[in-house]
Amino acid sequence: MDYYEEEKEVKNHEWAATTSLSISLVVIIGILLAYLVKYFGHYLYGISIPLESGWAGNNIIDGMINGLIQGMNSAMSASGPVLEEFFRSFFTGKFAWFFIGLAILNFVFSLIGLRSVKAKSAVLGMIFSTIIIGYNWWLISQLAK
């Protein structure tokens, strides 16, 4: 005969609340970045860091610094159009449906996270995922016109 009662193991659902909030924030920040690149990305064309001459007082180190600056200038000029094209794809129907699906999954995580200590994070995740669904639904309706 066992005199010890088995205690029920308390399930920890903090992971769901944290995951919900972080997914929501990543999607919202991505959409905001897409809007910034869409409307202000053309201002970044032609930006380059000027080369330095005689900064270190040593020709070898100056050459290394100028090589690094030229590499950064090349990377910025090459990545601008690629980033602009990537963020432009955020405003297509396929991405909108993907974001709706991700927000629905996020909403489920929020529901699981409501039973945790971090219920405020879960509620914020719910609110943000509802906003994401509403925005993408509006975007799909605008694309259909």
Coordinates of N, CA, C and O in Angstrom, one line a residue:
M1 N 0.8 -1.2 0.0 CA 0.0 0.0 0.0 C 0.9 1.2 0.0 O 1.8 1.3 0.8
D2 N 0.6 2.2 -0.9 CA 1.4 3.4 -1.1 C 0.7 4.5 -0.4 O -0.5 4.8 -0.7
Y3 N 1.4 5.2 0.5 CA 0.8 6.3 1.2 C 1.0 7.7 0.5 O 0.6 8.7 1.0
Y4 N 1.8 7.6 -0.5 CA 2.1 8.9 -1.2 C 1.1 9.1 -2.4 O 0.9 8.3 -3.1
E5 N 0.6 10.3 -2.4 CA -0.2 10.7 -3.5 C 0.6 11.2 -4.7 O 1.6 11.9 -4.4
E6 N 0.2 10.8 -5.8 CA 1.0 11.3 -7.0 C 0.5 12.7 -7.3 O -0.7 13.0 -7.4
E7 N 1.4 13.6 -7.4 CA 1.1 15.0 -7.7 C 1.0 15.1 -9.3 O 1.9 14.5 -9.9
K8 N 0.1 15.8 -9.7 CA 0.0 16.0 -11.2 C 1.1 17.0 -11.6 O 1.3 18.0 -10.9
E9 N 1.7 16.6 -12.7 CA 2.8 17.5 -13.2 C 2.2 18.7 -13.8 O 1.3 18.6 -14.7
V10 N 2.6 19.8 -13.4 CA 2.1 21.1 -14.0 C 2.8 21.3 -15.3 O 4.0 21.3 -15.5
K11 N 1.9 21.5 -16.3 CA 2.5 21.7 -17.7 C 2.9 23.2 -17.8 O 2.1 24.1 -17.5
N12 N 4.0 23.4 -18.4 CA 4.5 24.7 -18.6 C 4.2 25.1 -20.1 O 4.7 24.5 -21.0
H13 N 3.4 26.1 -20.2 CA 3.0 26.6 -21.6 C 3.6 28.0 -21.9 O 3.1 28.7 -22.8
E14 N 4.7 28.3 -21.2 CA 5.3 29.6 -21.5 C 5.9 29.7 -22.9 O 5.9 30.7 -23.5
W15 N 6.3 28.5 -23.4 CA 6.9 28.5 -24.7 C 5.9 28.9 -25.8 O 6.3 29.6 -26.7
A16 N 4.7 28.6 -25.6 CA 3.6 28.9 -26.6 C 3.4 30.4 -26.6 O 3.2 31.0 -27.6
A17 N 3.3 31.0 -25.4 CA 3.1 32.5 -25.3 C 4.3 33.2 -25.9 O 4.1 34.2 -26.7
T18 N 5.5 32.8 -25.6 CA 6.7 33.5 -26.1 C 6.8 33.3 -27.6 O 7.1 34.2 -28.4
T19 N 6.5 32.1 -28.1 CA 6.5 31.8 -29.5 C 5.5 32.7 -30.3 O 5.7 33.2 -31.3
S20 N 4.3 32.8 -29.7 CA 3.2 33.5 -30.3 C 3.6 35.0 -30.5 O 3.5 35.6 -31.6
L21 N 4.1 35.6 -29.4 CA 4.5 37.0 -29.5 C 5.7 37.2 -30.4 O 5.7 38.1 -31.2
S22 N 6.6 36.3 -30.4 CA 7.8 36.5 -31.3 C 7.5 36.3 -32.7 O 7.9 37.1 -33.6
I23 N 6.6 35.4 -33.1 CA 6.2 35.2 -34.5 C 5.5 36.5 -35.0 O 5.7 37.0 -36.1
S24 N 4.6 37.0 -34.1 CA 3.8 38.1 -34.5 C 4.7 39.3 -34.7 O 4.5 40.1 -35.7
L25 N 5.7 39.5 -33.8 CA 6.5 40.7 -34.0 C 7.4 40.6 -35.2 O 7.7 41.6 -35.9
V26 N 7.9 39.4 -35.5 CA 8.7 39.2 -36.7 C 7.9 39.5 -38.0 O 8.4 40.1 -38.9
V27 N 6.7 39.0 -38.1 CA 5.9 39.2 -39.2 C 5.5 40.7 -39.4 O 5.6 41.3 -40.5
I28 N 5.2 41.4 -38.3 CA 4.8 42.8 -38.3 C 6.1 43.6 -38.7 O 6.0 44.5 -39.6
I29 N 7.2 43.3 -38.2 CA 8.4 44.1 -38.5 C 8.8 43.8 -40.0 O 9.2 44.7 -40.7
G30 N 8.6 42.6 -40.5 CA 8.9 42.3 -41.9 C 8.0 43.1 -42.8 O 8.5 43.6 -43.8
I31 N 6.7 43.2 -42.5 CA 5.8 43.9 -43.3 C 6.1 45.4 -43.3 O 6.1 46.1 -44.3
L32 N 6.5 45.9 -42.1 CA 6.9 47.3 -42.0 C 8.2 47.6 -42.8 O 8.3 48.6 -43.5
L33 N 9.1 46.7 -42.7 CA 10.3 46.9 -43.5 C 10.0 46.8 -45.0 O 10.6 47.6 -45.8
A34 N 9.1 46.0 -45.4 CA 8.7 45.9 -46.8 C 8.1 47.2 -47.3 O 8.4 47.7 -48.4
Y35 N 7.3 47.8 -46.4 CA 6.7 49.1 -46.8 C 7.8 50.2 -46.9 O 7.8 51.0 -47.8
L36 N 8.7 50.2 -45.9 CA 9.8 51.2 -46.0 C 10.7 51.0 -47.3 O 11.0 52.0 -47.9
V37 N 11.0 49.8 -47.6 CA 11.8 49.5 -48.8 C 11.0 49.9 -50.1 O 11.5 50.4 -51.0
K38 N 9.7 49.6 -50.0 CA 8.8 49.9 -51.2 C 8.8 51.4 -51.5 O 8.9 51.8 -52.6
Y39 N 8.6 52.2 -50.5 CA 8.4 53.6 -50.7 C 9.7 54.4 -50.6 O 9.8 55.5 -51.1
F40 N 10.7 53.9 -49.9 CA 11.9 54.7 -49.7 C 13.2 54.0 -50.1 O 14.3 54.5 -49.9
G41 N 13.1 52.8 -50.7 CA 14.2 52.1 -51.1 C 15.0 52.7 -52.3 O 16.3 52.6 -52.3
H42 N 14.4 53.5 -53.1 CA 15.1 54.1 -54.2 C 16.0 55.2 -53.7 O 16.9 55.6 -54.5
Y43 N 15.8 55.7 -52.5 CA 16.8 56.7 -52.0 C 18.1 56.1 -51.6 O 19.1 56.8 -51.5
L44 N 18.2 54.7 -51.5 CA 19.4 54.1 -51.1 C 20.3 53.8 -52.3 O 21.5 53.4 -52.1
Y45 N 19.8 53.9 -53.5 CA 20.6 53.7 -54.7 C 21.7 54.7 -54.8 O 21.5 55.9 -54.6
G46 N 22.9 54.3 -55.1 CA 24.0 55.2 -55.3 C 24.7 55.6 -54.0 O 25.7 56.4 -54.0
I47 N 24.3 55.0 -52.9 CA 25.1 55.3 -51.6 C 26.4 54.6 -51.6 O 26.4 53.4 -51.9
S48 N 27.4 55.3 -51.3 CA 28.7 54.6 -51.1 C 29.6 55.3 -50.1 O 29.4 56.5 -49.9
I49 N 30.4 54.5 -49.4 CA 31.2 55.1 -48.4 C 32.5 55.6 -49.1 O 33.1 54.9 -49.9
P50 N 32.9 56.9 -48.8 CA 34.1 57.4 -49.5 C 35.4 56.7 -49.0 O 35.5 56.3 -47.8
L51 N 36.3 56.6 -49.9 CA 37.6 55.9 -49.6 C 38.4 56.8 -48.7 O 38.3 58.1 -48.8
E52 N 39.3 56.3 -47.9 CA 40.2 57.0 -47.0 C 41.6 57.0 -47.6 O 42.0 56.0 -48.1
S53 N 42.3 58.1 -47.5 CA 43.7 58.1 -47.9 C 44.5 58.6 -46.8 O 44.3 59.7 -46.2
G54 N 45.6 57.9 -46.5 CA 46.5 58.2 -45.4 C 45.9 58.2 -44.0 O 46.4 58.9 -43.1
W55 N 44.9 57.4 -43.8 CA 44.2 57.4 -42.5 C 45.1 56.8 -41.4 O 45.2 57.3 -40.3
A56 N 45.7 55.7 -41.8 CA 46.5 54.9 -40.8 C 48.0 55.3 -40.8 O 48.7 55.0 -40.0
G57 N 48.4 56.0 -41.9 CA 49.8 56.3 -42.0 C 50.7 55.2 -42.5 O 51.9 55.3 -42.6
N58 N 50.1 54.1 -42.9 CA 50.8 52.9 -43.4 C 50.1 52.5 -44.7 O 48.8 52.3 -44.7
N59 N 50.8 52.4 -45.8 CA 50.2 52.1 -47.1 C 49.5 50.7 -47.1 O 48.4 50.5 -47.7
I60 N 50.0 49.7 -46.4 CA 49.4 48.4 -46.3 C 48.1 48.4 -45.6 O 47.0 47.9 -46.1
I61 N 48.1 49.1 -44.4 CA 46.8 49.2 -43.7 C 45.8 50.0 -44.4 O 44.6 49.7 -44.4
D62 N 46.3 51.1 -45.0 CA 45.3 52.0 -45.8 C 44.7 51.2 -46.9 O 43.5 51.3 -47.2
G63 N 45.5 50.4 -47.6 CA 45.0 49.5 -48.7 C 44.0 48.5 -48.2 O 43.0 48.2 -48.8
M64 N 44.2 47.9 -47.0 CA 43.3 47.0 -46.4 C 42.0 47.7 -46.1 O 40.9 47.1 -46.3
I65 N 42.1 48.9 -45.5 CA 40.9 49.6 -45.1 C 40.1 50.0 -46.4 O 38.9 49.8 -46.4
N66 N 40.8 50.5 -47.4 CA 40.1 50.8 -48.7 C 39.5 49.6 -49.4 O 38.5 49.7 -50.0
G67 N 40.2 48.5 -49.3 CA 39.6 47.2 -49.8 C 38.4 46.9 -49.1 O 37.4 46.4 -49.8
L68 N 38.3 47.0 -47.8 CA 37.1 46.7 -47.0 C 36.0 47.7 -47.4 O 34.8 47.2 -47.6
I69 N 36.3 48.9 -47.5 CA 35.3 49.9 -47.9 C 34.8 49.6 -49.3 O 33.6 49.7 -49.5
Q70 N 35.6 49.3 -50.3 CA 35.2 48.9 -51.6 C 34.3 47.7 -51.6 O 33.3 47.6 -52.3
G71 N 34.7 46.7 -50.8 CA 33.8 45.5 -50.6 C 32.5 45.8 -50.1 O 31.4 45.3 -50.5
M72 N 32.4 46.7 -49.1 CA 31.1 47.1 -48.5 C 30.3 47.9 -49.5 O 29.1 47.7 -49.6
N73 N 30.9 48.8 -50.3 CA 30.2 49.5 -51.3 C 29.6 48.6 -52.4 O 28.5 48.7 -52.8
S74 N 30.4 47.6 -52.8 CA 29.9 46.6 -53.8 C 28.8 45.8 -53.2 O 27.8 45.5 -53.9
A75 N 28.9 45.4 -52.0 CA 27.8 44.6 -51.3 C 26.5 45.4 -51.2 O 25.4 44.9 -51.5
M76 N 26.7 46.7 -50.9 CA 25.5 47.6 -50.8 C 24.8 47.8 -52.1 O 23.6 47.8 -52.3
S77 N 25.6 48.0 -53.2 CA 25.0 48.3 -54.5 C 24.4 47.0 -55.1 O 23.5 47.1 -55.8
A78 N 25.0 45.8 -54.7 CA 24.4 44.6 -55.2 C 23.2 44.1 -54.4 O 22.2 43.5 -55.0
S79 N 23.1 44.4 -53.1 CA 22.0 43.9 -52.3 C 20.8 44.8 -52.4 O 19.7 44.3 -52.1
G80 N 20.9 46.0 -52.8 CA 19.8 46.9 -52.9 C 18.7 46.4 -53.7 O 17.5 46.2 -53.3
P81 N 18.9 46.1 -55.0 CA 17.8 45.6 -55.9 C 17.3 44.2 -55.4 O 16.1 43.9 -55.5
V82 N 18.2 43.4 -54.9 CA 17.8 42.1 -54.4 C 16.8 42.2 -53.2 O 15.8 41.6 -53.2
L83 N 17.2 43.0 -52.3 CA 16.3 43.3 -51.1 C 15.0 43.9 -51.5 O 13.9 43.6 -51.0
E84 N 15.1 44.8 -52.5 CA 13.8 45.5 -52.9 C 12.9 44.5 -53.6 O 11.7 44.5 -53.4
E85 N 13.5 43.6 -54.4 CA 12.6 42.5 -55.1 C 12.1 41.6 -54.0 O 10.9 41.1 -54.1
F86 N 12.9 41.2 -53.0 CA 12.4 40.3 -52.0 C 11.2 40.9 -51.2 O 10.2 40.3 -51.0
F87 N 11.4 42.2 -50.8 CA 10.3 42.8 -50.0 C 9.1 43.1 -50.9 O 8.0 43.2 -50.4
R88 N 9.3 43.3 -52.2 CA 8.2 43.5 -53.1 C 7.3 42.3 -53.1 O 6.1 42.4 -53.3
S89 N 7.9 41.1 -53.0 CA 7.1 39.9 -53.0 C 6.2 39.7 -51.8 O 5.3 38.9 -51.8
F90 N 6.4 40.6 -50.7 CA 5.5 40.5 -49.6 C 4.1 41.0 -49.9 O 3.2 40.8 -49.2
F91 N 4.0 41.7 -51.1 CA 2.7 42.3 -51.4 C 2.0 41.5 -52.5 O 1.3 42.0 -53.3
T92 N 2.3 40.2 -52.6 CA 1.6 39.3 -53.5 C 0.6 38.4 -52.8 O 0.6 38.3 -51.5
G93 N -0.3 37.8 -53.5 CA -1.3 37.0 -52.9 C -0.8 35.8 -52.2 O -1.3 35.4 -51.2
K94 N 0.3 35.1 -52.8 CA 0.8 33.9 -52.2 C 1.4 34.2 -50.8 O 1.2 33.5 -49.8
F95 N 2.2 35.3 -50.7 CA 2.7 35.7 -49.4 C 1.6 36.1 -48.4 O 1.7 35.8 -47.2
A96 N 0.6 36.7 -48.9 CA -0.5 37.1 -48.0 C -1.2 35.9 -47.4 O -1.5 35.8 -46.2
W97 N -1.4 34.8 -48.3 CA -2.0 33.6 -47.8 C -1.0 32.9 -46.8 O -1.5 32.3 -45.8
F98 N 0.3 33.0 -47.1 CA 1.2 32.4 -46.2 C 1.2 33.1 -44.8 O 1.2 32.4 -43.8
F99 N 1.1 34.4 -44.8 CA 1.1 35.1 -43.6 C -0.2 34.9 -42.8 O -0.3 34.8 -41.6
I100 N -1.3 34.7 -43.6 CA -2.6 34.3 -42.9 C -2.5 33.0 -42.2 O -2.9 32.8 -41.1
G101 N -1.9 32.0 -42.9 CA -1.7 30.7 -42.3 C -0.8 30.7 -41.1 O -1.0 30.1 -40.1
L102 N 0.3 31.5 -41.2 CA 1.2 31.6 -40.1 C 0.5 32.3 -38.9 O 0.7 31.9 -37.7
A103 N -0.3 33.3 -39.2 CA -1.1 34.0 -38.1 C -2.1 33.1 -37.4 O -2.3 33.2 -36.2
I104 N -2.7 32.2 -38.2 CA -3.6 31.2 -37.6 C -2.9 30.2 -36.7 O -3.4 30.0 -35.6
L105 N -1.8 29.8 -37.1 CA -0.9 28.9 -36.3 C -0.5 29.7 -35.1 O -0.5 29.1 -33.9
N106 N -0.2 30.9 -35.2 CA 0.2 31.8 -34.1 C -0.9 32.0 -33.2 O -0.7 32.0 -31.9
F107 N -2.1 32.1 -33.6 CA -3.3 32.2 -32.8 C -3.5 31.0 -31.9 O -3.8 31.1 -30.8
V108 N -3.2 29.8 -32.5 CA -3.3 28.5 -31.8 C -2.3 28.5 -30.7 O -2.6 28.1 -29.5
F109 N -1.1 29.0 -31.0 CA 0.0 29.1 -29.9 C -0.5 30.0 -28.8 O -0.2 29.8 -27.6
S110 N -1.1 31.1 -29.2 CA -1.6 32.0 -28.2 C -2.7 31.4 -27.3 O -2.7 31.6 -26.1
L111 N -3.5 30.6 -27.9 CA -4.5 29.9 -27.0 C -3.9 29.0 -26.1 O -4.3 28.9 -24.9
I112 N -2.9 28.3 -26.5 CA -2.1 27.4 -25.6 C -1.4 28.2 -24.5 O -1.4 27.8 -23.4
G113 N -0.8 29.3 -24.9 CA -0.1 30.1 -24.0 C -0.9 30.9 -23.0 O -0.4 31.4 -22.0
L114 N -2.2 30.9 -23.2 CA -3.1 31.6 -22.2 C -3.1 30.9 -20.8 O -3.4 31.5 -19.8
R115 N -2.7 29.6 -20.8 CA -2.7 28.9 -19.5 C -1.4 28.9 -18.8 O -1.1 28.1 -18.0
S116 N -0.5 29.9 -19.2 CA 0.8 30.0 -18.6 C 0.9 31.3 -17.8 O 0.0 32.1 -17.7
V117 N 2.1 31.5 -17.2 CA 2.3 32.6 -16.4 C 2.4 33.9 -17.4 O 2.1 35.0 -17.0
K118 N 2.9 33.6 -18.6 CA 3.0 34.7 -19.5 C 1.8 34.9 -20.4 O 1.8 35.0 -21.6
A119 N 0.6 35.0 -19.7 CA -0.6 35.2 -20.4 C -0.7 36.5 -21.2 O -1.4 36.6 -22.2
K120 N 0.0 37.6 -20.6 CA -0.1 38.9 -21.3 C 0.6 38.8 -22.7 O 0.2 39.4 -23.7
S121 N 1.7 38.0 -22.8 CA 2.4 37.8 -24.0 C 1.5 37.0 -25.0 O 1.4 37.3 -26.2
A122 N 0.7 36.1 -24.5 CA -0.2 35.3 -25.3 C -1.3 36.2 -25.8 O -1.7 36.1 -27.0
V123 N -1.8 37.1 -25.0 CA -2.9 38.0 -25.4 C -2.3 39.0 -26.5 O -3.0 39.2 -27.5
L124 N -1.1 39.5 -26.3 CA -0.5 40.4 -27.3 C -0.3 39.6 -28.6 O -0.6 40.1 -29.7
G125 N 0.1 38.3 -28.5 CA 0.2 37.5 -29.7 C -1.1 37.3 -30.4 O -1.1 37.3 -31.7
M126 N -2.2 37.2 -29.7 CA -3.5 37.0 -30.2 C -3.9 38.3 -31.0 O -4.4 38.3 -32.1
I127 N -3.7 39.4 -30.3 CA -4.1 40.7 -30.9 C -3.3 40.9 -32.2 O -3.8 41.3 -33.2
F128 N -2.0 40.7 -32.1 CA -1.1 40.9 -33.3 C -1.5 40.0 -34.4 O -1.5 40.4 -35.6
S129 N -1.7 38.7 -34.1 CA -2.1 37.8 -35.2 C -3.4 38.1 -35.8 O -3.6 38.0 -37.0
T130 N -4.4 38.7 -35.0 CA -5.6 39.1 -35.6 C -5.4 40.3 -36.5 O -6.0 40.4 -37.6
I131 N -4.5 41.2 -36.1 CA -4.2 42.4 -37.0 C -3.5 41.9 -38.3 O -3.8 42.4 -39.4
I132 N -2.6 40.9 -38.2 CA -2.0 40.3 -39.4 C -3.0 39.7 -40.3 O -2.9 39.9 -41.5
I133 N -3.9 38.9 -39.7 CA -4.9 38.3 -40.6 C -5.8 39.4 -41.3 O -6.1 39.3 -42.5
G134 N -6.2 40.4 -40.5 CA -7.0 41.5 -41.1 C -6.3 42.2 -42.2 O -6.9 42.5 -43.2
Y135 N -5.0 42.6 -41.9 CA -4.3 43.3 -43.0 C -4.1 42.4 -44.2 O -4.3 42.9 -45.3
N136 N -3.7 41.2 -44.1 CA -3.5 40.3 -45.3 C -4.8 40.0 -46.0 O -4.8 39.9 -47.2
W137 N -5.9 39.9 -45.3 CA -7.2 39.8 -45.9 C -7.5 41.0 -46.7 O -8.0 40.9 -47.8
W138 N -7.3 42.2 -46.2 CA -7.5 43.4 -46.9 C -6.6 43.5 -48.1 O -7.0 43.9 -49.2
L139 N -5.3 43.0 -48.0 CA -4.4 43.1 -49.1 C -4.9 42.1 -50.2 O -4.9 42.5 -51.4
I140 N -5.4 41.0 -49.9 CA -5.9 40.0 -50.9 C -7.1 40.6 -51.6 O -7.3 40.5 -52.8
S141 N -8.0 41.3 -50.8 CA -9.2 41.9 -51.5 C -8.7 43.0 -52.4 O -9.4 43.2 -53.4
Q142 N -7.7 43.8 -52.0 CA -7.2 44.8 -52.9 C -6.6 44.3 -54.2 O -6.7 44.9 -55.3
L143 N -5.9 43.2 -54.0 CA -5.2 42.5 -55.2 C -6.3 42.0 -56.2 O -6.1 41.9 -57.4
A144 N -7.4 41.6 -55.6 CA -8.5 41.0 -56.4 C -9.2 42.0 -57.3 O -9.9 41.7 -58.3
K145 N -9.1 43.3 -56.9 CA -9.8 44.3 -57.6 C -9.2 44.6 -59.0 O -8.1 44.6 -59.3

